[in-house]
Amino acid sequence: MKSVETRQAELEARRAQLMTRMEQVESELDSHVEKDWDDAAVEQEQDEVLEDLGESAQQELRAIEAALGRIAEGEYGFCVTCGERIDEARLDVLPATPFCRKHAPGAKTGRG
């Protein structure tokens, strides 16, 4: 079982990685020089991929910030919906998750 301090360090390390990646994406998006039509079309496709990566990183960053807030409040590792402890195996895979398996978005509840 990992300690809250270990999980906090892991979340902070991941946050630093995401921030670096977001800076790289921004730098890449800002670095384009006008080219001919074919090059511009390829560049636009690449920009869309980079923007998707940036959005994904922002979403993960928000989840990490929220998890770090729950750590500060002493609420980390407990489902925000039901208050039950989140399974360690789930936290190993999704350390920023605020939900137990039962209350995770898209979880099957067994109801019709």
PDB file of C-alpha atoms in Angstrom:
ATOM      1  CA  MET A   1       0.000   0.000   0.000  1.00  0.00           C
ATOM      2  CA  LYS A   2       1.478   3.331  -1.077  1.00  0.00           C
ATOM      3  CA  SER A   3       1.479   6.179   1.380  1.00  0.00           C
ATOM      4  CA  VAL A   4      -0.331   9.422   0.642  1.00  0.00           C
ATOM      5  CA  GLU A   5       3.069  11.128   0.536  1.00  0.00           C
ATOM      6  CA  THR A   6       4.253   8.711  -2.164  1.00  0.00           C
ATOM      7  CA  ARG A   7       1.094   9.276  -4.193  1.00  0.00           C
ATOM      8  CA  GLN A   8       1.468  13.037  -3.753  1.00  0.00           C
ATOM      9  CA  ALA A   9       5.058  12.889  -5.043  1.00  0.00           C
ATOM     10  CA  GLU A  10       3.922  10.815  -8.037  1.00  0.00           C
ATOM     11  CA  LEU A  11       1.117  13.266  -8.820  1.00  0.00           C
ATOM     12  CA  GLU A  12       3.476  16.242  -8.544  1.00  0.00           C
ATOM     13  CA  ALA A  13       5.997  14.529 -10.855  1.00  0.00           C
ATOM     14  CA  ARG A  14       3.268  13.821 -13.397  1.00  0.00           C
ATOM     15  CA  ARG A  15       2.079  17.438 -13.122  1.00  0.00           C
ATOM     16  CA  ALA A  16       5.601  18.635 -13.937  1.00  0.00           C
ATOM     17  CA  GLN A  17       5.736  16.303 -16.972  1.00  0.00           C
ATOM     18  CA  LEU A  18       2.391  17.591 -18.233  1.00  0.00           C
ATOM     19  CA  MET A  19       3.383  21.210 -17.810  1.00  0.00           C
ATOM     20  CA  THR A  20       6.574  20.581 -19.784  1.00  0.00           C
ATOM     21  CA  ARG A  21       4.599  18.824 -22.513  1.00  0.00           C
ATOM     22  CA  MET A  22       2.090  21.671 -22.676  1.00  0.00           C
ATOM     23  CA  GLU A  23       4.930  24.191 -23.032  1.00  0.00           C
ATOM     24  CA  GLN A  24       6.395  22.104 -25.874  1.00  0.00           C
ATOM     25  CA  VAL A  25       3.013  21.936 -27.616  1.00  0.00           C
ATOM     26  CA  GLU A  26       2.560  25.713 -27.311  1.00  0.00           C
ATOM     27  CA  SER A  27       6.066  26.303 -28.618  1.00  0.00           C
ATOM     28  CA  GLU A  28       5.475  24.002 -31.582  1.00  0.00           C
ATOM     29  CA  LEU A  29       2.142  25.651 -32.399  1.00  0.00           C
ATOM     30  CA  ASP A  30       3.756  29.107 -32.274  1.00  0.00           C
ATOM     31  CA  SER A  31       6.754  28.150 -34.423  1.00  0.00           C
ATOM     32  CA  HIS A  32       5.083  27.755 -37.801  1.00  0.00           C
ATOM     33  CA  VAL A  33       6.155  29.755 -40.823  1.00  0.00           C
ATOM     34  CA  GLU A  34       3.803  30.250 -43.764  1.00  0.00           C
ATOM     35  CA  LYS A  35       4.423  27.692 -46.485  1.00  0.00           C
ATOM     36  CA  ASP A  36       2.796  26.650 -49.711  1.00  0.00           C
ATOM     37  CA  TRP A  37      -0.691  25.124 -49.670  1.00  0.00           C
ATOM     38  CA  ASP A  38       0.429  21.451 -49.352  1.00  0.00           C
ATOM     39  CA  ASP A  39       2.799  22.214 -46.502  1.00  0.00           C
ATOM     40  CA  ALA A  40       0.153  24.360 -44.815  1.00  0.00           C
ATOM     41  CA  ALA A  41      -2.387  21.505 -45.018  1.00  0.00           C
ATOM     42  CA  VAL A  42       0.052  19.041 -43.437  1.00  0.00           C
ATOM     43  CA  GLU A  43       0.938  21.608 -40.814  1.00  0.00           C
ATOM     44  CA  GLN A  44      -2.740  22.124 -39.996  1.00  0.00           C
ATOM     45  CA  GLU A  45      -3.219  18.391 -39.434  1.00  0.00           C
ATOM     46  CA  GLN A  46      -0.193  18.354 -37.144  1.00  0.00           C
ATOM     47  CA  ASP A  47      -1.546  21.365 -35.269  1.00  0.00           C
ATOM     48  CA  GLU A  48      -4.850  19.588 -34.678  1.00  0.00           C
ATOM     49  CA  VAL A  49      -2.992  16.618 -33.197  1.00  0.00           C
ATOM     50  CA  LEU A  50      -0.927  18.941 -31.016  1.00  0.00           C
ATOM     51  CA  GLU A  51      -4.044  20.781 -29.854  1.00  0.00           C
ATOM     52  CA  ASP A  52      -5.670  17.467 -28.934  1.00  0.00           C
ATOM     53  CA  LEU A  53      -2.560  16.531 -26.953  1.00  0.00           C
ATOM     54  CA  GLY A  54      -2.649  19.887 -25.219  1.00  0.00           C
ATOM     55  CA  GLU A  55      -6.340  19.502 -24.327  1.00  0.00           C
ATOM     56  CA  SER A  56      -5.737  16.013 -23.004  1.00  0.00           C
ATOM     57  CA  ALA A  57      -2.838  17.282 -20.907  1.00  0.00           C
ATOM     58  CA  GLN A  58      -5.001  20.123 -19.554  1.00  0.00           C
ATOM     59  CA  GLN A  59      -7.743  17.695 -18.530  1.00  0.00           C
ATOM     60  CA  GLU A  60      -5.251  15.432 -16.775  1.00  0.00           C
ATOM     61  CA  LEU A  61      -3.641  18.442 -15.127  1.00  0.00           C
ATOM     62  CA  ARG A  62      -7.020  19.569 -13.739  1.00  0.00           C
ATOM     63  CA  ALA A  63      -7.584  16.072 -12.333  1.00  0.00           C
ATOM     64  CA  ILE A  64      -4.140  16.097 -10.720  1.00  0.00           C
ATOM     65  CA  GLU A  65      -4.702  19.536  -9.205  1.00  0.00           C
ATOM     66  CA  ALA A  66      -8.016  18.324  -7.761  1.00  0.00           C
ATOM     67  CA  ALA A  67      -6.327  15.200  -6.354  1.00  0.00           C
ATOM     68  CA  LEU A  68      -3.606  17.312  -4.748  1.00  0.00           C
ATOM     69  CA  GLY A  69      -6.369  19.448  -3.227  1.00  0.00           C
ATOM     70  CA  ARG A  70      -7.990  16.312  -1.794  1.00  0.00           C
ATOM     71  CA  ILE A  71      -4.623  15.310  -0.338  1.00  0.00           C
ATOM     72  CA  ALA A  72      -4.314  18.721   1.337  1.00  0.00           C
ATOM     73  CA  GLU A  73      -7.841  18.326   2.742  1.00  0.00           C
ATOM     74  CA  GLY A  74      -7.171  14.785   3.970  1.00  0.00           C
ATOM     75  CA  GLU A  75      -9.820  13.403   1.602  1.00  0.00           C
ATOM     76  CA  TYR A  76      -7.589  11.671  -0.947  1.00  0.00           C
ATOM     77  CA  GLY A  77      -8.359   8.029  -1.613  1.00  0.00           C
ATOM     78  CA  PHE A  78     -12.053   8.336  -0.771  1.00  0.00           C
ATOM     79  CA  CYS A  79     -14.827   8.437  -3.363  1.00  0.00           C
ATOM     80  CA  VAL A  80     -16.319  11.914  -3.692  1.00  0.00           C
ATOM     81  CA  THR A  81     -19.720  10.356  -4.376  1.00  0.00           C
ATOM     82  CA  CYS A  82     -20.132   7.763  -1.628  1.00  0.00           C
ATOM     83  CA  GLY A  83     -17.185   8.425   0.707  1.00  0.00           C
ATOM     84  CA  GLU A  84     -15.937   4.828   0.520  1.00  0.00           C
ATOM     85  CA  ARG A  85     -12.221   4.151   0.257  1.00  0.00           C
ATOM     86  CA  ILE A  86     -11.012   3.813  -3.344  1.00  0.00           C
ATOM     87  CA  ASP A  87      -9.333   0.480  -4.032  1.00  0.00           C
ATOM     88  CA  GLU A  88      -5.514   0.678  -4.038  1.00  0.00           C
ATOM     89  CA  ALA A  89      -5.321  -1.122  -7.385  1.00  0.00           C
ATOM     90  CA  ARG A  90      -7.568   1.550  -8.898  1.00  0.00           C
ATOM     91  CA  LEU A  91      -5.390   4.321  -7.464  1.00  0.00           C
ATOM     92  CA  ASP A  92      -2.328   2.567  -8.893  1.00  0.00           C
ATOM     93  CA  VAL A  93      -3.834   2.855 -12.383  1.00  0.00           C
ATOM     94  CA  LEU A  94      -5.653   6.193 -11.943  1.00  0.00           C
ATOM     95  CA  PRO A  95      -3.930   8.043  -9.091  1.00  0.00           C
ATOM     96  CA  ALA A  96      -5.968  11.235  -9.648  1.00  0.00           C
ATOM     97  CA  THR A  97      -9.373   9.536  -9.697  1.00  0.00           C
ATOM     98  CA  PRO A  98     -11.990  10.957  -7.341  1.00  0.00           C
ATOM     99  CA  PHE A  99     -14.290   7.952  -7.764  1.00  0.00           C
ATOM    100  CA  CYS A 100     -14.465   4.372  -6.563  1.00  0.00           C
ATOM    101  CA  ARG A 101     -15.023   1.763  -9.269  1.00  0.00           C
ATOM    102  CA  LYS A 102     -18.779   1.764  -8.577  1.00  0.00           C
ATOM    103  CA  HIS A 103     -19.166   5.519  -9.133  1.00  0.00           C
ATOM    104  CA  ALA A 104     -16.677   6.010 -11.981  1.00  0.00           C
ATOM    105  CA  PRO A 105     -18.163   7.698 -15.057  1.00  0.00           C
ATOM    106  CA  GLY A 106     -19.355   4.985 -17.408  1.00  0.00           C
ATOM    107  CA  ALA A 107     -19.415   2.330 -14.682  1.00  0.00           C
ATOM    108  CA  LYS A 108     -22.104  -0.275 -15.055  1.00  0.00           C
ATOM    109  CA  THR A 109     -24.465  -0.160 -12.121  1.00  0.00           C
ATOM    110  CA  GLY A 110     -26.368  -3.298 -12.931  1.00  0.00           C
ATOM    111  CA  ARG A 111     -29.573  -1.330 -13.466  1.00  0.00           C
ATOM    112  CA  GLY A 112     -31.572  -1.722 -16.701  1.00  0.00           C
TER     113      GLY A 112
END
